PDB file of C-alpha atoms in Angstrom:
ATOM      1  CA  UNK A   1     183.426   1.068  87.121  1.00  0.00           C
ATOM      2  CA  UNK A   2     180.264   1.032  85.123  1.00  0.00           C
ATOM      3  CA  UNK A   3     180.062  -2.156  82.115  1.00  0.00           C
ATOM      4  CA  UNK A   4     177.253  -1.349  80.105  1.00  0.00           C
ATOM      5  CA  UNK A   5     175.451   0.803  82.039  1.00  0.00           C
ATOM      6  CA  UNK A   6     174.462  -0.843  84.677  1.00  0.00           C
ATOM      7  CA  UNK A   7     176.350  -0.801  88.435  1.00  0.00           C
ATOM      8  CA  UNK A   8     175.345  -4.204  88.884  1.00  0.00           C
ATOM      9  CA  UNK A   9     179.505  -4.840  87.894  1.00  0.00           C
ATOM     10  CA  UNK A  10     180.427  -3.239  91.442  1.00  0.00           C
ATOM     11  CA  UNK A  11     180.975  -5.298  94.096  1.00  0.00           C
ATOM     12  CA  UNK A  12     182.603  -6.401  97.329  1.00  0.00           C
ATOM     13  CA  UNK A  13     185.946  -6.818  95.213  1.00  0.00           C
ATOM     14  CA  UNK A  14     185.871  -3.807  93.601  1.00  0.00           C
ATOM     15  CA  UNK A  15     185.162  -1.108  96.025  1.00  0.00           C
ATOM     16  CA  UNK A  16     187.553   1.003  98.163  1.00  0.00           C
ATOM     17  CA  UNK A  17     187.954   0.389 101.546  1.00  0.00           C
ATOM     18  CA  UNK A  18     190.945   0.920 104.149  1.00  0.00           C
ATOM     19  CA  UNK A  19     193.432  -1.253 103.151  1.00  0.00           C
ATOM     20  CA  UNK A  20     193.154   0.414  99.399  1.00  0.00           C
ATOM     21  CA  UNK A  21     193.318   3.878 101.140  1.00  0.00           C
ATOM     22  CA  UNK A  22     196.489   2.837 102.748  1.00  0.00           C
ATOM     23  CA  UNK A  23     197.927   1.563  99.998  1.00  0.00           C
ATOM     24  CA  UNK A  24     197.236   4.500  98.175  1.00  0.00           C
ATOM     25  CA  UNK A  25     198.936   6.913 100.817  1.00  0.00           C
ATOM     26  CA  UNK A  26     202.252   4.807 101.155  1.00  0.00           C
ATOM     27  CA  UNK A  27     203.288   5.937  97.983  1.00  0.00           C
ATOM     28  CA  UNK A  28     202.529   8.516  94.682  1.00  0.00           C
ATOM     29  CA  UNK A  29     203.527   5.485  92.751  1.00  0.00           C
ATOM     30  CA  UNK A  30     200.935   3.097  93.978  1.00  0.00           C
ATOM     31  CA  UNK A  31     197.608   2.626  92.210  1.00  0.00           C
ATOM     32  CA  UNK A  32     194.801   0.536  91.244  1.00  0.00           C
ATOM     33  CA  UNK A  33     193.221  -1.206  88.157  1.00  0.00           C
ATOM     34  CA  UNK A  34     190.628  -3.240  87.674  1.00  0.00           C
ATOM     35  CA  UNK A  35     191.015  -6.695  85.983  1.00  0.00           C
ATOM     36  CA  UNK A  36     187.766  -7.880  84.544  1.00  0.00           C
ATOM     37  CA  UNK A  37     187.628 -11.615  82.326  1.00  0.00           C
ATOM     38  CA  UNK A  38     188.309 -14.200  85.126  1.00  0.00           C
ATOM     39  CA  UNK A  39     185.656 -16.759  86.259  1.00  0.00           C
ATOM     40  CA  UNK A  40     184.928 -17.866  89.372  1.00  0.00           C
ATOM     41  CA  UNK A  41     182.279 -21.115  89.769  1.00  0.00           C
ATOM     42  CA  UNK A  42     179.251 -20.319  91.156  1.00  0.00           C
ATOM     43  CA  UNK A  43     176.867 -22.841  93.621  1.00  0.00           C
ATOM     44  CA  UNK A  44     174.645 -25.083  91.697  1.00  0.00           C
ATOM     45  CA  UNK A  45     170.606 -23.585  91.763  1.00  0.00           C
ATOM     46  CA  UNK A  46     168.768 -26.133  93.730  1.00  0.00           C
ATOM     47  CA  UNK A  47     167.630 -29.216  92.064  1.00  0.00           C
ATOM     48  CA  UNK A  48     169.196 -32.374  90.803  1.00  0.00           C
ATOM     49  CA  UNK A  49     172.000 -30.125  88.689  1.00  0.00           C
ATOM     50  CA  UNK A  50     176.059 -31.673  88.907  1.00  0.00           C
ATOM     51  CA  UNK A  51     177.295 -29.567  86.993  1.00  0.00           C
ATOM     52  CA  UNK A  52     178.540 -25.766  87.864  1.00  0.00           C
ATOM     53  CA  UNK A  53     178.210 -22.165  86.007  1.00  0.00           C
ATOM     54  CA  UNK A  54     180.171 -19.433  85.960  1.00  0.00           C
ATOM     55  CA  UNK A  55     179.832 -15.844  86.368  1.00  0.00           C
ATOM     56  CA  UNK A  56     182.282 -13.185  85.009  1.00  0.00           C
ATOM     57  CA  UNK A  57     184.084 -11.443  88.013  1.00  0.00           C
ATOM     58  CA  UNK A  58     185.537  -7.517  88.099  1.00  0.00           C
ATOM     59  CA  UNK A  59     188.181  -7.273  90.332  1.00  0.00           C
ATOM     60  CA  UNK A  60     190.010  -4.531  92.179  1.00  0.00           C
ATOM     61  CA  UNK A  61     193.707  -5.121  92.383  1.00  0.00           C
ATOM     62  CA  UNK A  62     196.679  -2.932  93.951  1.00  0.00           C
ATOM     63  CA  UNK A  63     199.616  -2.264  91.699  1.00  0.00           C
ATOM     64  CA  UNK A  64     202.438   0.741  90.797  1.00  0.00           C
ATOM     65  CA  UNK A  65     204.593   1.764  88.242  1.00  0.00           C
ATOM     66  CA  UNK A  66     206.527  -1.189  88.154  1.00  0.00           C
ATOM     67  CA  UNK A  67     204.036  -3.948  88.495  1.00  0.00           C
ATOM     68  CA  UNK A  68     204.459  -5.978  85.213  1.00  0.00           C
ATOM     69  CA  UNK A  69     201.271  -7.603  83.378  1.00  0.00           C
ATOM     70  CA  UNK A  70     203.403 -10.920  84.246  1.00  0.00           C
ATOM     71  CA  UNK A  71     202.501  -9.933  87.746  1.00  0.00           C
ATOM     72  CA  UNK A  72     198.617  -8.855  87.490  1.00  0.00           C
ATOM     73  CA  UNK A  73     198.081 -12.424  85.422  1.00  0.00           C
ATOM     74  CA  UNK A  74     199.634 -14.121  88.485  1.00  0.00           C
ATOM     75  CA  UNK A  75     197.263 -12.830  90.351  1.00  0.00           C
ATOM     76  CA  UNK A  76     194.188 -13.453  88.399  1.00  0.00           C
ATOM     77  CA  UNK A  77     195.607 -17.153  87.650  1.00  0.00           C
ATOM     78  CA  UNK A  78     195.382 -15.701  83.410  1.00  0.00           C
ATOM     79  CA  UNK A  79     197.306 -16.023  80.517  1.00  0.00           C
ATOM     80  CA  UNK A  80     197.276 -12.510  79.328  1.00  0.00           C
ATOM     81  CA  UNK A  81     195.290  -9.479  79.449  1.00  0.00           C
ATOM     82  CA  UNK A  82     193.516  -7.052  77.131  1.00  0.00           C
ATOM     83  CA  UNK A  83     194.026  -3.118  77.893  1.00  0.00           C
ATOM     84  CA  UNK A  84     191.557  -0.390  78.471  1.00  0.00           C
ATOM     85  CA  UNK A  85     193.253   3.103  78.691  1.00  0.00           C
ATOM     86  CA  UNK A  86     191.125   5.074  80.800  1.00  0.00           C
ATOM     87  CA  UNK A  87     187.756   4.554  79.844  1.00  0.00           C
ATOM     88  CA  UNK A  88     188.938   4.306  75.940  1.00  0.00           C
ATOM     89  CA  UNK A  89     188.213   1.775  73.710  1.00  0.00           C
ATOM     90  CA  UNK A  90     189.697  -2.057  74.404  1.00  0.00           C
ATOM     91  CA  UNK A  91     192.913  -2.584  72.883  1.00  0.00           C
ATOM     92  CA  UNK A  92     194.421  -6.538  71.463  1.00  0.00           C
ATOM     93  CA  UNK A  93     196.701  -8.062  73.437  1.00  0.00           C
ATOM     94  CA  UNK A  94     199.557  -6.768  75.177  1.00  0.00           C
ATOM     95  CA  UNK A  95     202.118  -8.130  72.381  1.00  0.00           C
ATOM     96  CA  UNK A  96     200.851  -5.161  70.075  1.00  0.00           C
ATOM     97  CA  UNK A  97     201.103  -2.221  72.466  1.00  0.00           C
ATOM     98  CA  UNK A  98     204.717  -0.705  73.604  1.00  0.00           C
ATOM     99  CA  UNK A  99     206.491  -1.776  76.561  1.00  0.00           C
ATOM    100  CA  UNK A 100     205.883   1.514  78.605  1.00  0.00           C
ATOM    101  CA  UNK A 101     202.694   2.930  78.216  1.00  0.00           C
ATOM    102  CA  UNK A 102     202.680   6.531  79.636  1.00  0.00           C
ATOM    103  CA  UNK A 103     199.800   6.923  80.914  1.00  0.00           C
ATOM    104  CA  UNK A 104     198.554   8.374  84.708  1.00  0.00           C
ATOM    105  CA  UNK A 105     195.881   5.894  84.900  1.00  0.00           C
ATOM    106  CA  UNK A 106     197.573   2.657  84.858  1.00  0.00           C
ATOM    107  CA  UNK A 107     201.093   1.454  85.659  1.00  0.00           C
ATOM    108  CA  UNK A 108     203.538   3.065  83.217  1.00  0.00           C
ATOM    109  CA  UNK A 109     205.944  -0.402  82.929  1.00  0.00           C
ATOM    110  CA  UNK A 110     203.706  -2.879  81.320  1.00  0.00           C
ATOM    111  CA  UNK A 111     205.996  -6.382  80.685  1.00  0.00           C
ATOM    112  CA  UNK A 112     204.568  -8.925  78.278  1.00  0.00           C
ATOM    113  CA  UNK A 113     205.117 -11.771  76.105  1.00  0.00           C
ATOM    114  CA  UNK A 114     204.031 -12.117  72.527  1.00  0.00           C
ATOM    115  CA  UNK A 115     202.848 -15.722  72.974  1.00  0.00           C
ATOM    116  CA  UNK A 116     200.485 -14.140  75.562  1.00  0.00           C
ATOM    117  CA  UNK A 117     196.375 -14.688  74.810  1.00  0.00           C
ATOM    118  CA  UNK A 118     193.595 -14.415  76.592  1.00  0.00           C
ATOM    119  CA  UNK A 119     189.496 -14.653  74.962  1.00  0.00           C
ATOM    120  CA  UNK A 120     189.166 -10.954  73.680  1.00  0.00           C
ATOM    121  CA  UNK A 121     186.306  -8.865  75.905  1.00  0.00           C
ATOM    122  CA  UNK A 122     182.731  -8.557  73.364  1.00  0.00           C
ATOM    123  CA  UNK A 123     182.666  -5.163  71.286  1.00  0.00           C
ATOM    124  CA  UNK A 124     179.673  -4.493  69.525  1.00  0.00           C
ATOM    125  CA  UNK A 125     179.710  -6.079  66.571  1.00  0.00           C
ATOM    126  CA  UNK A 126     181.773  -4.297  64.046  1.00  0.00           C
ATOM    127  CA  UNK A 127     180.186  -4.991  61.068  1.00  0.00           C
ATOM    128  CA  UNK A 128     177.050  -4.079  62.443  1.00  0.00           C
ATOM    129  CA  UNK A 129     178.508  -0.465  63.149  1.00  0.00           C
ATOM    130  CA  UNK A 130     180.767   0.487  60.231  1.00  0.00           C
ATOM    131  CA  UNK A 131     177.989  -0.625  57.586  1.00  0.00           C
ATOM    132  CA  UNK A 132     173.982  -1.801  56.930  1.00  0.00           C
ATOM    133  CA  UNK A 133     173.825  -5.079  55.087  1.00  0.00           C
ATOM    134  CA  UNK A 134     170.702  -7.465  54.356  1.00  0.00           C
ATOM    135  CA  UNK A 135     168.699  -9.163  51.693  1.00  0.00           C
ATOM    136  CA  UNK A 136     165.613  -7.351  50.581  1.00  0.00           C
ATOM    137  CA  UNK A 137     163.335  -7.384  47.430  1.00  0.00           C
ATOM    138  CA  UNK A 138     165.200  -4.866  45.086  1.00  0.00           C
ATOM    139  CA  UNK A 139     163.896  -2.943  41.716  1.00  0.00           C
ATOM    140  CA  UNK A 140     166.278  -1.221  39.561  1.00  0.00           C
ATOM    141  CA  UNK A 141     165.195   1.961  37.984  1.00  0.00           C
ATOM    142  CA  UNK A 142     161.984   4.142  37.564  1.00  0.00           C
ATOM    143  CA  UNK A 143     160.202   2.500  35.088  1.00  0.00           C
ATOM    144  CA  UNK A 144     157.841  -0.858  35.651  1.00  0.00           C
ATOM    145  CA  UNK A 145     160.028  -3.058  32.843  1.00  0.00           C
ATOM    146  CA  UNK A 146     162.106  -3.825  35.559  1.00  0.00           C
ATOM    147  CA  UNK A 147     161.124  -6.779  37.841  1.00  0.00           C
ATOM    148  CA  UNK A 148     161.861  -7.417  41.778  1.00  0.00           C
ATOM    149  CA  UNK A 149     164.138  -9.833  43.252  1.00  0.00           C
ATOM    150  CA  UNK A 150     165.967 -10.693  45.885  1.00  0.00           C
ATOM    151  CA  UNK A 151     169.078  -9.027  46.210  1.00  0.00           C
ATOM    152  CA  UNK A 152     172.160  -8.874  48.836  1.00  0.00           C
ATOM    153  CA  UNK A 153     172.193  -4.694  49.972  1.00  0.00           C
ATOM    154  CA  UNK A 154     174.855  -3.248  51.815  1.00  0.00           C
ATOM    155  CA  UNK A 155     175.131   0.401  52.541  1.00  0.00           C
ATOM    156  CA  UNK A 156     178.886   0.899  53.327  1.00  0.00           C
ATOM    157  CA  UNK A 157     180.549   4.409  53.398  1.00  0.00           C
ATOM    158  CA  UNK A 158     179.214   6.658  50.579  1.00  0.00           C
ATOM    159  CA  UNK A 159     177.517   3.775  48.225  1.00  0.00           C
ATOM    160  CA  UNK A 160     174.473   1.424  48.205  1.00  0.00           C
ATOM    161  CA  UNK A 161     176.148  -1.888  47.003  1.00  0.00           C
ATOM    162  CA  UNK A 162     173.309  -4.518  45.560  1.00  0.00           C
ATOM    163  CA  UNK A 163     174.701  -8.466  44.598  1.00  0.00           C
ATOM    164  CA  UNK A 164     173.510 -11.608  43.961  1.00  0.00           C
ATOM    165  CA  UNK A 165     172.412 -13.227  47.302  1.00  0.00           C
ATOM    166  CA  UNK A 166     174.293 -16.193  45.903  1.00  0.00           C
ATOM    167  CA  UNK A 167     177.447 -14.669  45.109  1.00  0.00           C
ATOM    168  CA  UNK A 168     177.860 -11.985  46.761  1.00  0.00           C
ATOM    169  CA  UNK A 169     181.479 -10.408  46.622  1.00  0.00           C
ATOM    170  CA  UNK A 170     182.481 -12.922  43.486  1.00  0.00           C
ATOM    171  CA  UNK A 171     179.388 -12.008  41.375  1.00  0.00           C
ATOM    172  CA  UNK A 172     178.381  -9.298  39.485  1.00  0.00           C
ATOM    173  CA  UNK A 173     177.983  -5.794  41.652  1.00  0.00           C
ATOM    174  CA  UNK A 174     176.199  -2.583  41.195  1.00  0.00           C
ATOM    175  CA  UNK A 175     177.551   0.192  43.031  1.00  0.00           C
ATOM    176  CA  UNK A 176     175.378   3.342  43.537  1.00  0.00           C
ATOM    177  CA  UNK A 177     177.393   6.507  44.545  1.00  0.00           C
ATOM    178  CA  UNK A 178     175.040   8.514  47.008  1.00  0.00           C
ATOM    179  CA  UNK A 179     177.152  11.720  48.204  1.00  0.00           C
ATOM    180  CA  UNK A 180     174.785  14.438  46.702  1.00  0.00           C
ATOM    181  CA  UNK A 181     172.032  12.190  45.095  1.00  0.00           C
ATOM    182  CA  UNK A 182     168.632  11.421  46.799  1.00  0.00           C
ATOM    183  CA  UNK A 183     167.348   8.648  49.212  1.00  0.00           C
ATOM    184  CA  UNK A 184     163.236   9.129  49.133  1.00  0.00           C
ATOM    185  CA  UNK A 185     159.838   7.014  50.798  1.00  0.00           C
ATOM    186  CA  UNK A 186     158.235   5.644  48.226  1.00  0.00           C
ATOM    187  CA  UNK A 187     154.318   6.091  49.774  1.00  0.00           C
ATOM    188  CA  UNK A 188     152.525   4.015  47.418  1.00  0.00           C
ATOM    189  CA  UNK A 189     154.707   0.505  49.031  1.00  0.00           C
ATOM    190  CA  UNK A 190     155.124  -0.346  52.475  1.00  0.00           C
ATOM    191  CA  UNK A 191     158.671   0.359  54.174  1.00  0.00           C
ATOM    192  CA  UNK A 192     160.122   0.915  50.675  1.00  0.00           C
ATOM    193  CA  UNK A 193     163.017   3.181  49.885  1.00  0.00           C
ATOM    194  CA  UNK A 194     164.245   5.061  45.970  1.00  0.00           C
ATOM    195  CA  UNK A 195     167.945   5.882  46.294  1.00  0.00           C
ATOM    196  CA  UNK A 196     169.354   7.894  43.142  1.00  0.00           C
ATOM    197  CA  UNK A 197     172.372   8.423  42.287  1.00  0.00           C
ATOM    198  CA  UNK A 198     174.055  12.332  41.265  1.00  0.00           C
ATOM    199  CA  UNK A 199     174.328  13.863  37.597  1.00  0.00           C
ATOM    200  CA  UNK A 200     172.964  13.150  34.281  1.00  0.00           C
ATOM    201  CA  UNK A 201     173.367   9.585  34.417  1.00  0.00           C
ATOM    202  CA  UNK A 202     171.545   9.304  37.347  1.00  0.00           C
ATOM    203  CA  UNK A 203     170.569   5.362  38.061  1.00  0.00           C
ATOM    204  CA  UNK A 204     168.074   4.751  40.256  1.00  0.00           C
ATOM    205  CA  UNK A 205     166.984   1.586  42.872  1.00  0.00           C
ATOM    206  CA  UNK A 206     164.318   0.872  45.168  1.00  0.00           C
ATOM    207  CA  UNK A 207     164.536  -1.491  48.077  1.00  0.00           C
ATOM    208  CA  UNK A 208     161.573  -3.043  49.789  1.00  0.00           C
ATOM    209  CA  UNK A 209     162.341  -3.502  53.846  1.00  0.00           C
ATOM    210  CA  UNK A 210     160.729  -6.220  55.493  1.00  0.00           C
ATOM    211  CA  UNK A 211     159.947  -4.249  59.064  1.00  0.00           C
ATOM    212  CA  UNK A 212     159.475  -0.487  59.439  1.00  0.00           C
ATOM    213  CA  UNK A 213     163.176  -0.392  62.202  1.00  0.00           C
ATOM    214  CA  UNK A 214     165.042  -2.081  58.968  1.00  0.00           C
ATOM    215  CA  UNK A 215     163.455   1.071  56.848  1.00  0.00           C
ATOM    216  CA  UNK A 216     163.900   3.547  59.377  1.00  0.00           C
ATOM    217  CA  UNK A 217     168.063   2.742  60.317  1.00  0.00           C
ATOM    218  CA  UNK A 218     168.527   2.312  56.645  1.00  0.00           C
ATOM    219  CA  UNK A 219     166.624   5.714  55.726  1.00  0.00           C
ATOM    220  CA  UNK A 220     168.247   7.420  58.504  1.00  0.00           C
ATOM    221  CA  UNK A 221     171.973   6.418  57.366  1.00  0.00           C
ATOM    222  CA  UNK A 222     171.227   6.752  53.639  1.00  0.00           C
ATOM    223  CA  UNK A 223     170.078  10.617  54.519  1.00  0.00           C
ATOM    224  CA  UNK A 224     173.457  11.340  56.154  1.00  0.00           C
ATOM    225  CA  UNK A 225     175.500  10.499  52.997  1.00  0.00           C
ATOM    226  CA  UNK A 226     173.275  12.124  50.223  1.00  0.00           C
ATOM    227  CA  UNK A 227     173.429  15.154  52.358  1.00  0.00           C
ATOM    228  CA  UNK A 228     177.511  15.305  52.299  1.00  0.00           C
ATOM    229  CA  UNK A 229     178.686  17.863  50.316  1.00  0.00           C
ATOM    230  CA  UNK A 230     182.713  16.038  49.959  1.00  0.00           C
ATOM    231  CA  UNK A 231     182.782  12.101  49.828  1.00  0.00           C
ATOM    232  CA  UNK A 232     183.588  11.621  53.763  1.00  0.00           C
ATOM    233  CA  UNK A 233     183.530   8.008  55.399  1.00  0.00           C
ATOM    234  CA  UNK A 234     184.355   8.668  59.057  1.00  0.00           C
ATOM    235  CA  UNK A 235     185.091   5.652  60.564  1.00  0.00           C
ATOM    236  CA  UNK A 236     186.804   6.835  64.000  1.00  0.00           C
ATOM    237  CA  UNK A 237     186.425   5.147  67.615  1.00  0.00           C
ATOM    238  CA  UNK A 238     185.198   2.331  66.095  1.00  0.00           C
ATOM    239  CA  UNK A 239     187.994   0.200  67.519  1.00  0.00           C
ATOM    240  CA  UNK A 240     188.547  -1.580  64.109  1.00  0.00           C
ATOM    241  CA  UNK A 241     191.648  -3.646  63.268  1.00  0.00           C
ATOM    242  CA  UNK A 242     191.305  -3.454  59.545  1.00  0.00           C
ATOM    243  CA  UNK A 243     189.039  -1.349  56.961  1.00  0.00           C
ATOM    244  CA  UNK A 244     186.055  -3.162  56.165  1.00  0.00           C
ATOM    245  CA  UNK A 245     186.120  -5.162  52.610  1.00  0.00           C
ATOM    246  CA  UNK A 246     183.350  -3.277  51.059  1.00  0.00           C
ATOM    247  CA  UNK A 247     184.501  -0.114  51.833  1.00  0.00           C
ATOM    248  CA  UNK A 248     187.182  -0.612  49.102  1.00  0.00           C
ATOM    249  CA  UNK A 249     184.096  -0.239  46.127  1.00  0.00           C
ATOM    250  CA  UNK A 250     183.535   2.716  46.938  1.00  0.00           C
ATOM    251  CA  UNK A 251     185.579   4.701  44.291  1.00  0.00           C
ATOM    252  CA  UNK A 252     184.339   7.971  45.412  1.00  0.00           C
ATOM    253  CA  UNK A 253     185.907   8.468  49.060  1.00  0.00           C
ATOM    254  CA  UNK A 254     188.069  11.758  49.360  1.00  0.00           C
ATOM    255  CA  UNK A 255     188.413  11.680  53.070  1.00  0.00           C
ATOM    256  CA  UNK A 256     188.446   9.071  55.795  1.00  0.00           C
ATOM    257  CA  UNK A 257     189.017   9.267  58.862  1.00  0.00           C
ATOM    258  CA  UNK A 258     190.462   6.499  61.099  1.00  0.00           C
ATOM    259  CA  UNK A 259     191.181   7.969  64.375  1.00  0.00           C
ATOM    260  CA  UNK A 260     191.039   6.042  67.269  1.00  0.00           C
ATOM    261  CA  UNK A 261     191.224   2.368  66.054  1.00  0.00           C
ATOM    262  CA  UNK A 262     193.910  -0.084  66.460  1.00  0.00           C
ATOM    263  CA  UNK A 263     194.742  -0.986  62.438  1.00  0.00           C
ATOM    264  CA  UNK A 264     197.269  -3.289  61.038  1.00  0.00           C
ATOM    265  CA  UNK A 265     199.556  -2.517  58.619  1.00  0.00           C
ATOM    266  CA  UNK A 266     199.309  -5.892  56.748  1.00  0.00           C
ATOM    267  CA  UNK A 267     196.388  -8.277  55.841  1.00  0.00           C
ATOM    268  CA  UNK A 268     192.908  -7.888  53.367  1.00  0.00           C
ATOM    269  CA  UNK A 269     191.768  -4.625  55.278  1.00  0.00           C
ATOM    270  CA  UNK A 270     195.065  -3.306  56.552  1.00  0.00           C
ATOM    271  CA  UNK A 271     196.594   0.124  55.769  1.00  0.00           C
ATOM    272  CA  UNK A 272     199.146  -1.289  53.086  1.00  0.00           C
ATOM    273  CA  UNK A 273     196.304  -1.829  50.795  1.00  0.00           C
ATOM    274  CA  UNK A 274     194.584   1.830  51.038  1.00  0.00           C
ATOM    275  CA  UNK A 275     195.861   2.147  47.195  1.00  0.00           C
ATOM    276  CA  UNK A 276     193.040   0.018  46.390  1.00  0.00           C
TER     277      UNK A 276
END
């Protein structure tokens, strides 16, 4: 009953005490979850302050096999409920899972409806954790012909992408393949990094960071897919609901794994369009 890492989540509501134990005993089908989301209004702080705030509440709540979600959301005065299988990662709502979820850890009849919805629980941001993206000053190739400018950089799966800041995905892109090419410091500029390319027609580009954390994640990610020796983009437990977009430029991707998310078949990222 940890949420994110701290115990400060367990309370007077969610600890065991007798009348849990007996429930418990009465039967082998009889269980527990905990149903975390609801609000409860907290006192005003002291002061000339009307209005109220509110404070996210974890709850402890006895259930079985047959307790329905109909039931728990009764109980928690909610419209629906999001579902996280034994520590695993948080699922949608209950409309896209099956209606009996076999499973030890919760109740194995789960009833819904699909017009069910509830505010989703935070995940780290996704984006954030499937790819690097930012606008840095950007030279392309070794020699000094070339000037800087500000470009739009996104390291996503096994290529260094570099756009117009203004257009972005509509403009012109270059696409750098990395598996088996080079990612080096550049010593003679500040929190500046080369990344090459593979084979004879190597191209090269160096980006300019503006903090040395910026430099260091990007440097540290960049070194992990030069290093590859087959075009892999593993993408598992990131509890993604479609592929990201710029994942689709890179042309070079042999394997990718997906485990452990929750995709959909349809939409811009979904697995209908893996063809791409």
């Amino acid at each position: 009953m940890k949420r994110n890492g701290s115990r400060g989540c367990v309370t007077r509501k969610t600890r065991f005490g007798s009348r849990e134990r007996d429930w418990l005993k009465g039967d082998a089908q009889r269980g527990c979850v905990c149903l975390y989301g609801a609000s409860e209004p907290q006192p005003p702080a002291s002061g000339p302050q009307t209005s109220t705030s509110t404070q996210p509440d974890l709850k402890l709540v006895l259930c079985s096999t047959k307790t329905t979600a109909e039931e728990l959301c009764a109980q928690r005065e909610v419209q629906g409920l999001y579902l996280q299988l034994h520590g695993d990662l948080i699922r949608e709502h209950l409309s896209k899972v099956p209606d009996a979820i076999e499973c030890e850890h919760l109740p194995t009849q789960v009833g819904y409806d699909d017009e069910l919805q509830s505010e989703k629980p935070v995940n780290a941001d996704q984006q954030e954790r499937t790819l690097l993206k930012g606008v840095f000053s950007v030279r392309k190739g070794k020699t000094q012909l070339h000037k800087w400018a500000e470009r739009q950089v996104i390291l996503c799966g096994t290529s260094l992408i570099v756009a117009s800041v203004k257009d972005s995905l509509t403009g012109k892109m270059h696409i750098l393949p990395l598996v088996g090419g080079k990612v080096e410091e550049v010593k003679r500029r500040q929190h500046c990094l080369m990344f090459s390319s593979a084979g004879p027609q190597a191209q090269t580009y160096y980006v300019n960071f503006d903090t040395l954390t910026d430099y260091q994640r990007w440097h540290r990610q960049a070194s992990k897919v030069v290093s590859q020796t087959i075009s892999l983009v593993d993408l598992s437990c990131y509890s993604l609901e479609e592929v990201p977009e710029y994942l689709f430029y890179c042309q070079d991707v042999t394997h990718l794994n997906l485990r452990h998310n929750f995709m959909s078949l349809d939409g811009p990222g979904g697995l209908i369009n893996f063809s791409r």
